Every structure is written in C-alpha cells, then in structure tokens.
Coordinates of C-alpha atoms in Angstrom, one line a residue:
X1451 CA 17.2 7.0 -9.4
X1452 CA 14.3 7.6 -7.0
X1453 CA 13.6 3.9 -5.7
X1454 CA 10.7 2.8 -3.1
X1455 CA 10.6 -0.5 -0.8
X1456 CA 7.7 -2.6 0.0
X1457 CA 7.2 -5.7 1.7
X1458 CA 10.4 -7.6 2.8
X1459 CA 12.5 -5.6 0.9
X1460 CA 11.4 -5.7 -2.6
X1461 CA 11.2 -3.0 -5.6
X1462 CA 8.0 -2.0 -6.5
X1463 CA 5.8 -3.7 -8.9
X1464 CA 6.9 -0.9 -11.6
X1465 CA 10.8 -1.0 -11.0
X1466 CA 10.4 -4.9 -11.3
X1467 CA 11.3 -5.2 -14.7
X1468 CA 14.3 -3.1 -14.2
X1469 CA 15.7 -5.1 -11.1
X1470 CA 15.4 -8.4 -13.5
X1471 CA 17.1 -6.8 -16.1
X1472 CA 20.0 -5.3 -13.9
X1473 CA 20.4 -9.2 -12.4
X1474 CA 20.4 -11.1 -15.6
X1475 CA 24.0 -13.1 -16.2
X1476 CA 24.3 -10.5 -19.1
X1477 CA 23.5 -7.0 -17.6
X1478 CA 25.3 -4.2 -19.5
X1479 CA 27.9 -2.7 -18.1
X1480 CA 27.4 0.6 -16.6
X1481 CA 31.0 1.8 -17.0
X1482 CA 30.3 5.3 -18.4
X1483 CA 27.6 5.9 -16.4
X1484 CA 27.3 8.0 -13.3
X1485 CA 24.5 8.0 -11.1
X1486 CA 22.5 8.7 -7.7
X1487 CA 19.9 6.7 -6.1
X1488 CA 17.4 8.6 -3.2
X1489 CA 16.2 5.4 -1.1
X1490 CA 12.2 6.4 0.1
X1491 CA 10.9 4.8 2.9
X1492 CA 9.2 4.4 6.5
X1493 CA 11.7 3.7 9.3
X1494 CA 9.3 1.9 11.6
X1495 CA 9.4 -1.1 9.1
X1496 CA 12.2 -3.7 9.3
X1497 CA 13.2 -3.6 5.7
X1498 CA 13.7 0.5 6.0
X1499 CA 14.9 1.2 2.6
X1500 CA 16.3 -2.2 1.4
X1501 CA 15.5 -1.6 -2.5
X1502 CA 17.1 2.0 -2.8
X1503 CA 20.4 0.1 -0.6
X1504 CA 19.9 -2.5 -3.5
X1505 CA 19.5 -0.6 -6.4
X1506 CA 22.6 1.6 -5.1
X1507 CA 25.3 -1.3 -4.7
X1508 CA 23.9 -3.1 -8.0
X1509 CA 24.4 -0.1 -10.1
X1510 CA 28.4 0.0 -8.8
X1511 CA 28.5 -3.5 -8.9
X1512 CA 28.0 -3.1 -12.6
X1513 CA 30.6 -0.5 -13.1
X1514 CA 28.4 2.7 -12.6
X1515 CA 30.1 5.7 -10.7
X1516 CA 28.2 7.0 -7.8
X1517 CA 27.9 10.9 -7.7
X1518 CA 27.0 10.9 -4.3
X1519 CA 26.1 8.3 -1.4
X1520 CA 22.6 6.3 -1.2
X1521 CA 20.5 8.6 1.0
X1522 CA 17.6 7.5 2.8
X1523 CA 14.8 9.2 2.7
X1524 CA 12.2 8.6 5.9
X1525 CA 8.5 9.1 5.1
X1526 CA 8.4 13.3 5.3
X1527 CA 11.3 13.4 2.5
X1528 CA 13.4 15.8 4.7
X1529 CA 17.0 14.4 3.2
X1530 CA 15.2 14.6 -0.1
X1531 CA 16.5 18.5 -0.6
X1532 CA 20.2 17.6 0.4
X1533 CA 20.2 14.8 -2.0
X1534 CA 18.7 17.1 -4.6
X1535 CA 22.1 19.4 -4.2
X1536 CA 24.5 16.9 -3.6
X1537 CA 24.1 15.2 -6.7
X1538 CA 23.2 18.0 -9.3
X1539 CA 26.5 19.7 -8.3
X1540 CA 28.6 16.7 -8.8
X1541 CA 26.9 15.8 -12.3
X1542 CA 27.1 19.8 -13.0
X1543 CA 24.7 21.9 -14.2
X1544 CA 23.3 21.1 -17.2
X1545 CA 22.7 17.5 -16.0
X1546 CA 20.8 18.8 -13.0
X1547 CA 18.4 20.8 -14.9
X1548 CA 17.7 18.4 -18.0
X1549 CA 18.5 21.1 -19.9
X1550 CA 15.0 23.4 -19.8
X1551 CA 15.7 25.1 -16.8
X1552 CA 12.3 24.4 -14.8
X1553 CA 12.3 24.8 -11.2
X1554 CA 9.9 23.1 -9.0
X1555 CA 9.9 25.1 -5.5
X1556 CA 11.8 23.2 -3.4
X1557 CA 15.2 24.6 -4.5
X1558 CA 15.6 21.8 -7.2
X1559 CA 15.4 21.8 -10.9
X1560 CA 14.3 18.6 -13.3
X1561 CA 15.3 15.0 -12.7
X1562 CA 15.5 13.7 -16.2
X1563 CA 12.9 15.6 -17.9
X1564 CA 10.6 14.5 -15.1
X1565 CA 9.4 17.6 -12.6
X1566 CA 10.8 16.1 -9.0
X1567 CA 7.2 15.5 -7.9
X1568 CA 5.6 13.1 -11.2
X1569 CA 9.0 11.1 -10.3
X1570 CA 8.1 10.5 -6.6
X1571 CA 4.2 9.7 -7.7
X1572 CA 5.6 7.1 -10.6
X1573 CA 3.4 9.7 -13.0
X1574 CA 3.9 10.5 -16.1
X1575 CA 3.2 14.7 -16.3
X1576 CA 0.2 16.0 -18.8
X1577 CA -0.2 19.0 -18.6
X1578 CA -3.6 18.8 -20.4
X1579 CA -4.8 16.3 -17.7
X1580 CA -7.1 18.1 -15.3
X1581 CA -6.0 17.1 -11.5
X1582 CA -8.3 14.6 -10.7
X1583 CA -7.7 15.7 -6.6
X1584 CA -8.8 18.8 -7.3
X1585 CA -5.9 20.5 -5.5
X1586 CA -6.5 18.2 -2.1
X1587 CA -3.2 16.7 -1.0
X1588 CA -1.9 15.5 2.4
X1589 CA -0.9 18.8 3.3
X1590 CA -4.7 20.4 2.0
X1591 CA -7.2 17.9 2.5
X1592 CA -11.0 18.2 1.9
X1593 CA -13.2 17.7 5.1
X1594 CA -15.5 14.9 4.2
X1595 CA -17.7 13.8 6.4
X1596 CA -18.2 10.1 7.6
X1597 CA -21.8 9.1 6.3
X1598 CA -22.4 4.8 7.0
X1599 CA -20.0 2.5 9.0
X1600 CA -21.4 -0.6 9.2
X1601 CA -20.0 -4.1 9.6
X1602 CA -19.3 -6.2 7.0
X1603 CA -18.4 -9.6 9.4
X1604 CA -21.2 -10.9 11.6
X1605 CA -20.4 -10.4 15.9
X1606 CA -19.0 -13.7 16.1
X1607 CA -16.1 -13.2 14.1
X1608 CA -12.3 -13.1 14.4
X1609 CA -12.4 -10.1 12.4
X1610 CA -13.9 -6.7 12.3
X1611 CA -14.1 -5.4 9.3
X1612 CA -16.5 -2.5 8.5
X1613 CA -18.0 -0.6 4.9
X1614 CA -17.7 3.4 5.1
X1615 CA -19.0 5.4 3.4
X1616 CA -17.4 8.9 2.9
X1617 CA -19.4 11.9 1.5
X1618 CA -16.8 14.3 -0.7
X1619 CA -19.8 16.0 -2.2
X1620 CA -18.6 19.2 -3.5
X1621 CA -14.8 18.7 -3.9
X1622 CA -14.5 17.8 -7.5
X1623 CA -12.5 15.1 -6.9
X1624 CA -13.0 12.5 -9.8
X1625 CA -11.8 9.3 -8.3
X1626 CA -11.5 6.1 -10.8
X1627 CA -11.6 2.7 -9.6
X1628 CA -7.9 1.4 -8.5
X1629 CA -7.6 5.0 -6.9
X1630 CA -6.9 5.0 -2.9
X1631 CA -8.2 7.3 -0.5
X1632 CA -6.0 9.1 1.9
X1633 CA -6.9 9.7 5.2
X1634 CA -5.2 12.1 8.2
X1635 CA -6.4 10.4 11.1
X1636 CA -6.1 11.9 14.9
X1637 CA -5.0 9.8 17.3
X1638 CA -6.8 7.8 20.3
X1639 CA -7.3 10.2 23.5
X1640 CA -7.2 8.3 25.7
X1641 CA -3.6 6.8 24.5
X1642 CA -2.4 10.5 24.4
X1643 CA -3.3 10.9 27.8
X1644 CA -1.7 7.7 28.8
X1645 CA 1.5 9.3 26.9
X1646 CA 1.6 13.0 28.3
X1647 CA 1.2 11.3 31.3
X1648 CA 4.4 8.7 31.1
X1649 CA 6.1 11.9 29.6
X1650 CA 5.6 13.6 33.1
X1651 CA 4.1 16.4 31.1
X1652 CA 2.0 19.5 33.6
X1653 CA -1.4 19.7 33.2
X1654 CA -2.6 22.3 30.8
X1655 CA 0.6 23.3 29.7
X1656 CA 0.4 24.5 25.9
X1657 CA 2.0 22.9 23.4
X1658 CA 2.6 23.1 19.3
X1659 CA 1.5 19.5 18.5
X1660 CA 1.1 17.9 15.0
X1661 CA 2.4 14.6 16.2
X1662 CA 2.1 10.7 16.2
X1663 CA 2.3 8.4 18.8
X1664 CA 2.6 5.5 16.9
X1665 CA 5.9 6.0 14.9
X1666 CA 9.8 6.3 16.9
X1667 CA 11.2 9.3 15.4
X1668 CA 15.2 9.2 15.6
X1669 CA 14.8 13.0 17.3
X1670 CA 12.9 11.1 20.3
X1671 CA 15.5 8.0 20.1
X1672 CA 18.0 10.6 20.2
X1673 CA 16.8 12.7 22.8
X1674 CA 16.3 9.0 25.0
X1675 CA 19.9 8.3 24.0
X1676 CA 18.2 5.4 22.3
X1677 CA 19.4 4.2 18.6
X1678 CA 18.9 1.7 16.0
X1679 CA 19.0 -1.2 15.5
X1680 CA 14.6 -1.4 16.3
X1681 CA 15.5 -5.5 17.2
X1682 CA 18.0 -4.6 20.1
X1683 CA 15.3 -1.6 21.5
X1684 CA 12.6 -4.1 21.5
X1685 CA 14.7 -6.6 23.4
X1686 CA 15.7 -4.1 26.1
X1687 CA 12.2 -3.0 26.2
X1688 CA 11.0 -6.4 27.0
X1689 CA 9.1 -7.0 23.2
X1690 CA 11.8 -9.3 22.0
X1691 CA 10.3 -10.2 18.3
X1692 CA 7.8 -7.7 18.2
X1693 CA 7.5 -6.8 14.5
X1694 CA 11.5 -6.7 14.4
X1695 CA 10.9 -3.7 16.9
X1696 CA 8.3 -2.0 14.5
X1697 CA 5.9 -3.0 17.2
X1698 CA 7.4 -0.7 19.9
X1699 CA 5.6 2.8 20.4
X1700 CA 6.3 6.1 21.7
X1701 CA 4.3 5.1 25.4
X1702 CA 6.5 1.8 25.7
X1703 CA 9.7 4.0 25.1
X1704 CA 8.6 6.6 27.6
X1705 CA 7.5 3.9 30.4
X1706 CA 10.7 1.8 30.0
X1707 CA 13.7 3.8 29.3
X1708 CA 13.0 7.5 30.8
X1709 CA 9.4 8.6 32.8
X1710 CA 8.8 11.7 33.0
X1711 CA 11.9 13.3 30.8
X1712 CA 10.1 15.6 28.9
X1713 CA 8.3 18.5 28.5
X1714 CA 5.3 18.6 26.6
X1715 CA 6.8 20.8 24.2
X1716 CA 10.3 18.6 24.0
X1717 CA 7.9 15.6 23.2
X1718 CA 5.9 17.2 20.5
X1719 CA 9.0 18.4 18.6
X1720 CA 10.8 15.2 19.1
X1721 CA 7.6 13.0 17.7
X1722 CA 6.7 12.6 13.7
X1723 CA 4.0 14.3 12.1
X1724 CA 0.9 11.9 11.9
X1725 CA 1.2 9.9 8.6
X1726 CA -2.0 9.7 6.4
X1727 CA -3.4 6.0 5.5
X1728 CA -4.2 5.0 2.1
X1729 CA -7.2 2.7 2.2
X1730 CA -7.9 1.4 -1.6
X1731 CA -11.1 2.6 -2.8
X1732 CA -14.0 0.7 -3.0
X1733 CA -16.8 2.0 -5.0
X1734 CA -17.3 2.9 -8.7
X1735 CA -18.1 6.9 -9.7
X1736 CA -20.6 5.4 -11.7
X1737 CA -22.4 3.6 -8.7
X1738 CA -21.8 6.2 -6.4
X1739 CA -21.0 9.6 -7.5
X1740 CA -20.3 12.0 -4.4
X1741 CA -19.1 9.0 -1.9
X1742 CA -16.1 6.6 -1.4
X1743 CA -16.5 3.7 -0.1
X1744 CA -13.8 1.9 1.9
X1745 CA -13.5 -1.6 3.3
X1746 CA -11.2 -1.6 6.7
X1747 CA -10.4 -4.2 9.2
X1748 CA -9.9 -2.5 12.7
X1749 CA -6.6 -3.5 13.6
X1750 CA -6.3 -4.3 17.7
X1751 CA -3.4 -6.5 18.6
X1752 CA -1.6 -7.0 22.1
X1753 CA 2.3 -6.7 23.1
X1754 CA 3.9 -6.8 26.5
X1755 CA 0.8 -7.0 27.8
X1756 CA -0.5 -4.0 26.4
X1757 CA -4.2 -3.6 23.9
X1758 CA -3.2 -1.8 21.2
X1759 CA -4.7 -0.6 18.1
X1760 CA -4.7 0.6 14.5
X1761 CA -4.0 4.5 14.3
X1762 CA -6.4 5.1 11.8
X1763 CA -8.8 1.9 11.2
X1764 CA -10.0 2.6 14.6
X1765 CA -10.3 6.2 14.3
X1766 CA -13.1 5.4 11.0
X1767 CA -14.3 2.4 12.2
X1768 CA -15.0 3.2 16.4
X1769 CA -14.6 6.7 17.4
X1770 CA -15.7 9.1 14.5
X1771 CA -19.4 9.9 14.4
X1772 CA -22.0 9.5 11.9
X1773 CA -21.3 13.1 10.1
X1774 CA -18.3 14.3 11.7
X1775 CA -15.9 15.7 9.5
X1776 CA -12.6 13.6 8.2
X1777 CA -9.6 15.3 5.9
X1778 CA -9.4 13.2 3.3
X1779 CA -7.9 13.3 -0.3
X1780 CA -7.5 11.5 -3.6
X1781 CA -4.0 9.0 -4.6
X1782 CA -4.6 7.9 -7.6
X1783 CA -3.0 4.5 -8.7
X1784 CA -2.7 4.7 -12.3
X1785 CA -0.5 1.6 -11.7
X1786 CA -3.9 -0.4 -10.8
X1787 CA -6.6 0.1 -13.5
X1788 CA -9.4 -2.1 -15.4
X1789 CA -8.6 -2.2 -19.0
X1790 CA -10.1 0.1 -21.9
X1791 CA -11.5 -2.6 -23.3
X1792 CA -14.9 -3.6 -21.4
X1793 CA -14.6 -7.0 -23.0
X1794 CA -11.3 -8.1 -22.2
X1795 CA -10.8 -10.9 -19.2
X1796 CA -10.1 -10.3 -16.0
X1797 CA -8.9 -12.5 -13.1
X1798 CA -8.8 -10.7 -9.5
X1799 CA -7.2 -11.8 -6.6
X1800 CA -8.1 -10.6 -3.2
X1801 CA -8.6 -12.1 0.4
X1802 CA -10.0 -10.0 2.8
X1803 CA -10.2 -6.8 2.7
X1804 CA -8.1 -7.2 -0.5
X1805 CA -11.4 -7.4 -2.0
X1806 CA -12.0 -3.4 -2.0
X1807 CA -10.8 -2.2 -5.0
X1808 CA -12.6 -5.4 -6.9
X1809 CA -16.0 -4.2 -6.0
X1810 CA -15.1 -1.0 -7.9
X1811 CA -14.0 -2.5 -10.9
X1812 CA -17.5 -4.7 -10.7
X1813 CA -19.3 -1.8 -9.9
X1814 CA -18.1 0.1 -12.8
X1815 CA -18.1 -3.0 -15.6
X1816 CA -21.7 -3.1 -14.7
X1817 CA -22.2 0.7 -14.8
X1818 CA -20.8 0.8 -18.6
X1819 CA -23.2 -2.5 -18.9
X1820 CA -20.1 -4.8 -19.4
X1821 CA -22.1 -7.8 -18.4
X1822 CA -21.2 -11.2 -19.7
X1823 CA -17.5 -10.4 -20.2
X1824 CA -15.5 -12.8 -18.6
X1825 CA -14.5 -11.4 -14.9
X1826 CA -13.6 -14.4 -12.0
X1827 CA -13.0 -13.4 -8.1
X1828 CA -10.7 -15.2 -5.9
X1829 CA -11.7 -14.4 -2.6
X1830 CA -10.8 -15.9 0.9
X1831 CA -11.2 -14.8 4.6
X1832 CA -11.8 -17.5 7.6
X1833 CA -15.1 -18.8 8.1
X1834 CA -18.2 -18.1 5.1
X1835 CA -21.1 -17.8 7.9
X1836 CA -19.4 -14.8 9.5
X1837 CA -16.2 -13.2 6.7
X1838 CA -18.1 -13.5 3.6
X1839 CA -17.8 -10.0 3.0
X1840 CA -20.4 -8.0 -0.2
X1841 CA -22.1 -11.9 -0.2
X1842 CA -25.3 -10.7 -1.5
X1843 CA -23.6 -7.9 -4.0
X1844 CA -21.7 -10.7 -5.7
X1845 CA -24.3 -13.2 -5.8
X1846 CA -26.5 -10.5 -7.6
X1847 CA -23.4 -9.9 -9.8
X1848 CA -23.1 -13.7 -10.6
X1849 CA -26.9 -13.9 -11.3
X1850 CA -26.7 -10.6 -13.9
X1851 CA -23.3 -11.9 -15.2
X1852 CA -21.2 -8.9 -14.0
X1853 CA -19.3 -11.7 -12.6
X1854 CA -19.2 -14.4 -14.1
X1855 CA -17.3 -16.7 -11.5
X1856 CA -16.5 -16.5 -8.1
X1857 CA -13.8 -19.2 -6.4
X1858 CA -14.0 -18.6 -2.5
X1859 CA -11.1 -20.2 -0.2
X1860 CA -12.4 -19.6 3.9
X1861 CA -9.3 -20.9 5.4
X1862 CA -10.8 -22.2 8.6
X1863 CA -14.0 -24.2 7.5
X1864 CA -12.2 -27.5 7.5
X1865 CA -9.4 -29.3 9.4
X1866 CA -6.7 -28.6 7.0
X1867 CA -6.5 -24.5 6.1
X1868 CA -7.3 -23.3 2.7
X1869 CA -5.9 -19.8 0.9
X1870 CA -6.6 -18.4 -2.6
X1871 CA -3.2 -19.5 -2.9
X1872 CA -4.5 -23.3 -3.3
X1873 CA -7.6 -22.5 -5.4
X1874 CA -4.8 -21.0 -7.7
X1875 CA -3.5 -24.1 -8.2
X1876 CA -6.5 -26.3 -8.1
X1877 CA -7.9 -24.3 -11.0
X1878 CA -4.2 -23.8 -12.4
X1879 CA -5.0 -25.0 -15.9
X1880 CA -8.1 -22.7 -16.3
X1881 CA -6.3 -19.6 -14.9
X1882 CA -3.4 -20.7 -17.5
X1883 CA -5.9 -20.8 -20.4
X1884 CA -7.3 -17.3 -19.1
X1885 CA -4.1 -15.8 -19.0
X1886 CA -3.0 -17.6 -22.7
X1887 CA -6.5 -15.7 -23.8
X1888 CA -5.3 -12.4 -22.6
X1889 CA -6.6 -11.9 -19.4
X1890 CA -5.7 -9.3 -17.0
X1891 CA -4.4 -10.4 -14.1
X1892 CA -5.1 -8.0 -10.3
X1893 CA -3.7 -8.9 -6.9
X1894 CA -4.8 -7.1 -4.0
X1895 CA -4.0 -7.1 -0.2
X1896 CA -1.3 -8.3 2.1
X1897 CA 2.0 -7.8 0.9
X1898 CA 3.9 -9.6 3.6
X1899 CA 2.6 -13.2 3.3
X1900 CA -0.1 -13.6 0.7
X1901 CA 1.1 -11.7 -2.2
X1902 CA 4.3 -13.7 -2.3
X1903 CA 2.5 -16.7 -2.0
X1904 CA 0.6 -16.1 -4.6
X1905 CA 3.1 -15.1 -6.9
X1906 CA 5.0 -18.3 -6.5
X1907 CA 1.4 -20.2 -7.0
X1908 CA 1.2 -18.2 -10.1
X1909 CA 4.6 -19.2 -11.5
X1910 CA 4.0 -22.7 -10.6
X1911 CA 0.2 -22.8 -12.2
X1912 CA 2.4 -21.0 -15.5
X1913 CA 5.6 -24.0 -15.0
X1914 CA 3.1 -26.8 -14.9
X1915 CA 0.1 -25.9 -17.4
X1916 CA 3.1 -23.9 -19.6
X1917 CA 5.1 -26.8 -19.8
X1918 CA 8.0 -24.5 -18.8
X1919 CA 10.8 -24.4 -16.2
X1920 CA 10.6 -22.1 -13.4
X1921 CA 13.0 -19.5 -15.0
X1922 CA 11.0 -19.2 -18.1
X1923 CA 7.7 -19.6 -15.7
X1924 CA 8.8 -16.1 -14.4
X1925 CA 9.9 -14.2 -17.5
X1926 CA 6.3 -14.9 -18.4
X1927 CA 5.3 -13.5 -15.6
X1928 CA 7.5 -10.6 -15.9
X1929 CA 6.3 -9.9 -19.6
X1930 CA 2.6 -9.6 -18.2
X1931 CA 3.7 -6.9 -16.2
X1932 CA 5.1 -5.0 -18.7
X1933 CA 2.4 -5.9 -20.5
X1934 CA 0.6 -4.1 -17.9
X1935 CA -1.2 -7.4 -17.9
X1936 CA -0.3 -8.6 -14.0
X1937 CA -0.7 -5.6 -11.4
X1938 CA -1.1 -5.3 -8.0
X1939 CA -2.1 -3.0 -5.3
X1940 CA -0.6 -4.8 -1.8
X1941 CA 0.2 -3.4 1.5

C-alpha cells in the first residue's frame, strides 16, 4: 500500500472509500493477508505522514501480517528504494514482481500489476495514451516564459492575488482543465544572502547548490544536533505555536542555535532540494491554446518578528520579469475533471483563489458551446469592491448562460462573517435537489479549514433536506465519490 496524507491527517479523496470500509463495525478480517504500507509525505507539515501510520496499524489491527515496518517516505522518496527491497524479499519473489517480470529502473519490479510510478501518480497505465507532459517532469521542465501578471484584487485589499499567464508555446504539452501546473521556483536573494551570511559562509567561495531555504532537512537538524519533535524546536527558537514548528526556516535555525557553523558547502548538502509548487490551472485549451493561466495569492506572513514570504507565489507574482523564462511542467489530476457529458449539472465550490480551476471548466463548457446547462459557483473572499476576483468574466458568463448561477459569500461586508460554508446551507434544499438530479459536485481550495467545513455543511444540507441521520448523511456522500460525483482538488 502506497498511502499519501493531506490536511490534518487525512487519506486522500481516492483512498476515502477504502479507510470507511476498513472502519466499518464489520470490516473483514485480514488474517491471511500480509502486507506493506510506504507512508508519502512532507516533513515540514505537522501531520507528517499520519495516513500511511493509520493505514499501517488499521491493517494489523484487523489481523493483517506486516512484511515489513511502515516507512516514511519525505517528499524526494529516498526510503522509497529500501522499502521497495525490504518488502519484496519478505513476500518473495513472485509476489514482488506480479508475476510479468517488468522492471522500472529504480531497482524495483511491479507493485500489483501497477509500474511503481502510475501507483505513486494514483494513474491508471495506457500505454496507448500519448503523455500529455510531453516528457516534462520536475526533474526536465520546459522553460516557459512569464507573459501577463496582473492583479486580480484592487490596492486596497487584504489580499494580493495576481492572474499569470504562462506561455508553453512549443512544448506539446496538452493540458485539460482540472490539470495543475508545476513550477521550480528559485529562491528570494536577498534571503539567501541573509542565510550564507548567518551560516558564516566566505565570500565567493564556490559551492554545489540545488537547495531550499524554506524546508528543515533532518541532515541540517542533524548536523545542528537539533531533532524532532518541530513543536519543541519552535519553542526553543522563540516561535512557540508557529505552524506546530512548520513555521521555522533554515535562517531562524542558523541565527538561534549555531552562527556561523558552516561552510557553504556543509550547508548546501545539508539543505533539501527546492520543491516544485503545483498551482491548479486556470484556463481552458480551448480558450487559450499555447498559455496557462494561474490564479496565486502572494503569500507574506510575519514570525518572531521576522517578514516572510511564500517561496514560489512571490517568485511569479513580484520578482520574475515580463518574459523571463520559468521551468515549468504539466500534473495532471485525472482525479479532478468536468464530466463527458456537456449537459450534466455541476455545482462548484471555491473561495479564493479556489476559484482557478472553475474558470477552466467555464471556459471550456463555453468553448464546446455548452451554454444553458445547469453550472452554479460558490464563491467567497472578503470584501466584493476589492476580492471579487474574474467579476466581469462571470457576469458575461451569467449573461450568455455559461453560468447559470453564481452564489457569492464576502466574509467581511457585514458585522457578522459569512463563508460558502453558510450559503451551503442557506440554499441546502436546492443544492440537495441538484445533487438528487445528478449533479457533479467540485470543491476547490484550502484544505486546512474550509474544505472540512464544507464537508460537514454538505452532510448536514444531505441530513436535513434527505431526511437522514448523519451516518447515512455520509454514506451518501461517500457513494458520490465513488460515483466520482463529489471531487476535490484542496491544498
């Protein structure tokens, strides 16, 4: 088993069905059954791979014989090939290659009949499917170049959030809406200043470095003599509650706990290899052939007294140029897509910049001249006179009847503070008769906060209008997902 985390622990959307079946009263037993679970996730969250860990002690708990430990596996997948031995030789051989022998380069054969790499995507492999990447991974990115950023939220605002457009003219890549863009952002230079210079690094002396400043690798921790728990390091650090330690950077550790330790070549191997950002795409093919376009808030917070700011929103948003190049590469989410049918209903959910991967799937309803099918927005952000983001593109789409209704929740016009959340359940009995109808149901944006809150706004709207009790209110929910009826792309 090869099991993500997101949020505060939870499995992703797609192992959901799974994890309710393998908690029901009745779950089979799993006494003949051996297996191994490879835990995936980012260490500099709090809930570092909490689902895996779950999935692990569930699957024992239900009789199941492990073949080898839980491993976790942190972001650049380097236990991944020691799990990939470990458990193979404990199953033995023919279970390790699923019995057609295929190897896949990294020293490992075929997990279930799945190549290694289509398990760790969540796709299904076709080998008639033309990659629709062209070739362009993390590792191999295209160079786009930046062609528009422009804000989206007026000066005023509590919020900058910004529309880019990204020219890919020439790759081949054949994005659909749902897909993500990945980015490989560079970091700030004046904040790697401020770092080589806390490190006590010389001036001028060369270095190999592919590294990030944001994220605390355990070879830096280790090399600090500082360790886990992230809590306990923010609290000696001074950031007591900062993001459950998440919060603390490579320039706090190297201020507070050792200036000037290391070299500039012990710092570089010590740090991770700068992550790529997905950013959910925001155009249609059919709207805009040879671009993305991408909807990002720049992300600036303070802590211990320090500005701070998003690795790679800022990077788009404030210090590339107008044309400079930017390595970029296709994700597709097949987990997130519009349905075949042009007609069929669709509800979408998504405050903020949540609202991305919606103007796609307008964009592309009105590109195959889907007008007049039934298609409702939920969108929120805090004020309308400066957050309203794409106001005049969905009042046009409401005039042509691309969209045929839009419910808007701007938290912070009135005393008491409004969220989609509540115009889900102000409208609960016409979103119940939508979803009776067969509409498709899309949530997009934060996972932390709004997603759950919407989810359990959902289950109520289904408990009251359904005339069902809260258990039943989420089996229904449950079967729309299988259904493929209820997805959602949060983060």
């Amino acid at each position: 088993m090869i099991a993500s985390t997101y949020g505060d622990g939870e499995p992703p959307d797609t192992a959901e069905p799974l994890w309710a079946e393998l908690n029901r009263a009745d779950a089979p037993r799993f006494d003949a059954v051996s297996f191994a679970v490879l835990a995936l996730g980012d260490s500099s969250y709090p809930h570092f791979c909490a689902f895996g860990h779950a999935l692990d002690e569930r699957l024992a708990a239900l009789g199941g014989t492990r073949l080898c430990a839980c491993t976790d596996c942190d972001v650049d997948l380097e236990s991944f090939a020691g799990w990939q031995e470990r458990w193979p030789a404990a199953a033995g051989a023919d279970q390790a290659t699923g019995g057609n022998g295929h190897g896949n380069g990294n020293g490992g054969g075929i997990v279930s009949g799945f190549s290694v790499a289509a398990v760790l995507s969540g796709a299904e492999p076709d080998d008639a499917e033309p990659d629709p990447g062209a070739g362009y991974d993390a590792a191999h990115p295209f160079p786009a170049s930046l062609r528009e950023s422009r804000a989206l939220t007026a000066a005023d605002s509590v919020k900058d959030i910004r529309h880019l457009v990204v020219d890919i003219g020439g790759s081949q890549i054949a994005y659909r809406p749902g897909d993500a863009l990945g980015v490989l952002p560079c970091n700030a230079p004046a904040l790697v200043d401020e770092v080589l210079a806390a490190a006590g690094c010389a001036a001028g002396e060369p270095v190999d470095c592919g590294g990030s400043v944001r994220p605390l690798r355990e070879a830096l921790l280790r090399r600090l003599d500082l360790t886990r728990p992230r809590a306990a390091l923010a609290e000696r650090l001074g950031m007591p509650g900062e993001r459950a330690g998440g919060g603390v950077d490579v320039l706090d550790l190297l201020r507070a706990a050792a200036p000037g330790a290391l070299s500039a070549q012990e710092l570089a191997a010590a740090l991770a290899p700068l992550r790529p950002r997905l950013y959910s795409i925001a155009s249609s093919p059919l709207a805009a052939a040879d671009e993305v376009h991408l909807t990002i808030a720049m992300v600036h917070w303070v802590a211990a007294g320090r500005a701070r700011d998003g690795v790679c929103s800022t990077y788009l948003g404030l210090r590339a140029a107008t044309g400079e190049e930017v390595p970029v590469y296709l994700h597709p989410n097949r987990n997130f897509r519009l349905p075949e049918d042009d007609q069929a209903p669709i509800v979408m959910i998504g405050p903020g910049t949540g609202i991305a991967p919606f103007r796609a799937f307008l964009q592309e309803r009105q590109g195959r001249g889907a007008a007049g099918a039934r298609s409702w927005l939920l969108f929120g952000n805090p004020h309308r006179a400066t957050d309203f983001l794409y106001r005049d593109e969905l009042e046009a789409w409401l005039r042509d009847g691309t969209l045929g209704r839009l419910t808007t929740a701007f938290s912070r016009d009135q005393a008491h503070k409004v969220y989609v959340q509540h115009r889900i359940a102000e409208h609960g009995a016409e979103l119940f008769r939508w979803l009776q109808e067969g509409a498709h149901l899309y949530v997009c944006g934060d996972a932390e906060r709004m997603a759950p809150d919407v989810d359990a706004a959902l289950r109520q709207v289904i408990a009251d209008h359904g005339g069902c009790s809260a258990d039943d209110a989420a089996d229904y929910l449950l079967g729309l997902k299988r259904a493929r009826r209820y997805q959602r792309d949060v983060y």
